[in-house]
Amino acid sequence: MDNKVLINKIIPFSSVDGPGNRTAIFLQGCNFNCKYCHNPETINICNNCGECVKFCKFNALKLKNNKINYNQNNCVNCDECIKHCKYNSSPKVIEYTVSTLVNEILKYKNFIRGITFSGGECSINHLFITQFAKEIKQYNLDVYVDTNGYIDFTSLNDFVNIVDKFMLDVKAFDRNIHKKLTGKTNETVLKNLKFLIKNNKIYEIRTVLIKEIDYFDTINYVVPLIKDTNIRYKLIKYRKYGVRKKYKNLSAISDDEIKKIIQLFPKYFNFITV
Amino acid sequence: MNDVIKIIKNKNLSFEQKVIELARYAENSIAPIELSNETKEMIDKGIICDLFEGNAPYRPRYIIVDFNKFMKKGSTFLELSPPKTLLEAVNNLLIFYKHIPSITTMPVYIGNIDYILEPFIKGDEDYEVIKLFLNHIDKTITDSFCHANIGPKYTKAGELILKASKELQNPTPNITLKYDENITPIEFAKLAIETSLITAKPSFANDKIFRADFNGDYAIASCYNGLKIGGGSHTLVRSRLFRLAKESKNIDDFLNNQLVKLVNNMTDYMDKRIKFIVEESGFFESNFLVKEEFIKIDNFTAMFGIVGLAEAVNYLLKLEGKKDRFGHSKIANELGYKIIETIDNLVKKHKGIYCNFSNNKYLLHAQVGIDSDTDCTPGCRIPIGEEPEIFEHIIQSAPFHKFFPSGIGDVFRFDKTTRNNLESILDIIKGGFKQGLRYISFYEDNADVVRITGYLVKRSEIEKLDNNQVVLRDTTVLGKGARDNMKVLERKLRK
């Protein structure tokens, strides 16, 4: 059977989603609801309410038989539809089968060394990714998965084996803070963290630094686990861009605080400011 | 004579720039090359343009010296023996450079400087000498059409040259890394990419394609001109295709009549210029470079340049009621391809003179434009402001590259985040080269040294010009014009 998946966006060339030049694929749908999410329109699958249609000035959206019909050719990506969606979703999502996605990727094949699945939360579609990875590996391309680690990977052998590396978010070590931040607890995330490290499957671990939570707690937990590995630990400075209005009270940490962290753990971090 | 006094009194020119301007004025006070009325008319309309080569060319436009021979033999005329140490090597070269003529009066090619210096390099302790060597070039060859080559193999000299370039951030010399993914080590390529993000050089040349086209060794000179070592190009005349399109009734007329007329007149003009250089000017009889066989007439060619393909295509399609834009539509891209293919066929049919190396055929060149081109985008490029995403951009541009052995290339401006992932740019270069791309250049947003079209300038030096101060490099004047007229500093930012 040819698996299907809903894709929010494909970035043909990305320099920020793993090693080398990669095609980044953003799948629709997430099992977290993070307060600092900067692309909240990827959280839910469109419920075809049709609210967005009236805001489209370019005739790219229509409601036909109670379903949204998206015409990519007319779309100018003004994102008015997304701005007016009350459901944290996007009508501009396109369904791909494994073979249509493989054909899309083959256009970029000469220029990239691999594909990174992101989201939303792409691991919800682990069956699709597994089947796709089997196909695309014939062309010497690798497959990375950018994940929140909420689904238990320890029982998904095919998926974990075929994916070359994972980029795992460890949003918070403290269970309650994690729940407050994402809506879900973190037992599986931490279990997956250890499991993937043990199996040499992690390329990078990421933690977003927000002033309001005790990020030292999280950093102190992660660092000993990766001490003797070549895993990168990327600390991401929180940014307001794209974050929903009701959560805009979160704030970024200062450059002085970042300096403090660098002094404490000089060799583990690849700091970035997004 | 009014113009002479204007040059003399100009407060924005350095002494050296005045001397060159006065020499140009003198040369243009005579007109020994006789042109047909039709050619004259096409020159007056700006359809044909000789890029200020002058009315009485007394040296080939581009000279590509065989530096291996110079290092091995020294020079009788310059009274230099072959060098035995790095200091002697560097000193000999710096002397030699000042005696290589060109259209700019300064050398446009200064050698595969890593390979020629490598035998004298002991290690990191030679960094200072390399740095002084490069800085000397920048301050005395005050024109960034001066071009050094490195690679494709790794050398310690090459590594030191890149490191010093990164530190100096000078516009001159322009540098090209000849790149072959099977020969150039990844770490060396990454160092080159990092250097290029910081100081807009080196560019990457597709070594495989150039080697095939030039049957072995070649040089990249001036902006990005592929030429034979030990030879050069007598002349570069170019056509503004947009202005030719304006003479046309429709696409058919352009392809079947106007292009034929263009190629007939332009090649005739080139023949006459070459004849003057070779038979009248005395260059090939008297110059020491020829006498000591650093260059041989048999290794020369001449360059048939074009600019403004994009505008020509858009204009011709508009004549037929179509709104398609070059770079964005299949119809427009195919018309562009058809035009270049037609020019290539016509130019190949013409039997030129004194161009033995290229079987007396003139080589096509996608010229990068000059500061006064307000209506023509360089070569076959997509106009600035209309660039598609980088992937589509490269795919669109690559098919044109095979037609232009004597030079074509694209320039990309990258966001500073890319510096964290140098291999992502290397992947793009490798992919582009697999796709048939011949030459690619890039720089980082906010860098002081930037690539204008093919040459380099310091933004800080353009600012001096803005404030009516005299500047060291004549190319800065061109860069200012290109910034003002061609929006070259507003290239699409790639993330």
XYZ file of N, CA, C and O in Angstrom, chain A residues 12-13 15 18-21 107-108 110-111 113 272, chain B residues 390-391 394-395 421 423-424 427-428 431-432 434-435:
104
model
N 13.075 23.166 -0.437
C 14.000 22.357 -1.234
C 15.445 22.393 -0.712
O 16.082 21.358 -0.593
N 15.950 23.581 -0.374
C 17.325 23.708 0.132
C 17.283 24.303 1.521
O 16.860 25.431 1.712
N 19.787 24.901 5.035
C 21.109 24.749 5.644
C 20.997 24.657 7.163
O 21.989 24.644 7.859
N 20.107 20.006 9.713
C 20.996 18.849 9.695
C 22.210 19.119 8.828
O 22.373 20.219 8.299
N 23.073 18.089 8.691
C 24.339 18.305 7.986
C 24.156 18.527 6.485
O 23.321 17.884 5.856
N 24.939 19.428 5.914
C 24.925 19.671 4.481
C 23.632 20.313 4.016
O 22.844 20.816 4.820
N 23.448 20.291 2.710
C 22.239 20.873 2.143
C 21.146 19.813 2.124
O 21.372 18.701 1.658
N 13.896 15.742 -7.980
C 14.254 16.989 -8.667
C 15.479 17.638 -8.010
O 16.258 18.315 -8.643
N 15.605 17.448 -6.698
C 16.691 18.116 -5.962
C 17.887 17.202 -5.714
O 18.872 17.606 -5.111
N 20.566 15.930 -6.985
C 21.978 16.270 -7.182
C 22.508 17.260 -6.156
O 23.708 17.378 -5.957
N 21.619 18.027 -5.558
C 22.042 19.152 -4.727
C 22.009 18.880 -3.236
O 22.474 19.685 -2.453
N 22.111 16.144 0.328
C 22.637 14.856 0.793
C 21.557 14.086 1.556
O 21.772 12.956 1.939
N 22.844 29.040 18.896
C 22.341 29.861 17.807
C 21.299 30.836 18.320
O 20.723 30.642 19.378
N 16.835 29.487 -5.068
C 18.175 29.115 -5.559
C 18.145 27.823 -6.386
O 18.814 27.714 -7.406
N 17.329 26.858 -5.983
C 17.269 25.604 -6.724
C 16.782 25.849 -8.156
O 17.413 25.441 -9.130
N 19.415 27.790 -10.283
C 20.540 27.021 -10.835
C 20.073 26.136 -11.985
O 20.720 26.063 -13.030
N 18.938 25.483 -11.803
C 18.403 24.615 -12.859
C 18.134 25.434 -14.124
O 18.379 24.981 -15.246
N 27.034 26.135 8.392
C 26.885 24.885 7.650
C 27.526 25.046 6.261
O 26.833 25.141 5.247
N 29.125 23.030 4.523
C 28.917 21.918 3.591
C 27.607 22.053 2.820
O 27.450 21.452 1.765
N 26.676 22.829 3.354
C 25.423 22.999 2.600
C 25.728 23.747 1.306
O 25.164 23.441 0.252
N 27.464 21.357 -1.061
C 26.486 20.471 -1.712
C 25.831 21.179 -2.905
O 25.595 20.569 -3.950
N 25.523 22.453 -2.726
C 24.891 23.209 -3.814
C 25.861 23.343 -4.993
O 25.481 23.166 -6.156
N 26.162 19.975 -6.708
C 24.943 19.714 -7.473
C 24.899 20.561 -8.733
O 24.573 20.071 -9.815
N 25.256 21.830 -8.597
C 25.276 22.731 -9.750
C 26.242 22.238 -10.814
O 25.924 22.229 -12.010
N 27.238 19.179 -11.295
C 26.678 17.984 -11.931
C 25.638 18.380 -12.973
O 25.445 17.702 -13.966
N 24.990 19.490 -12.715
C 23.929 19.970 -13.598
C 24.502 20.708 -14.818
O 23.758 21.137 -15.685
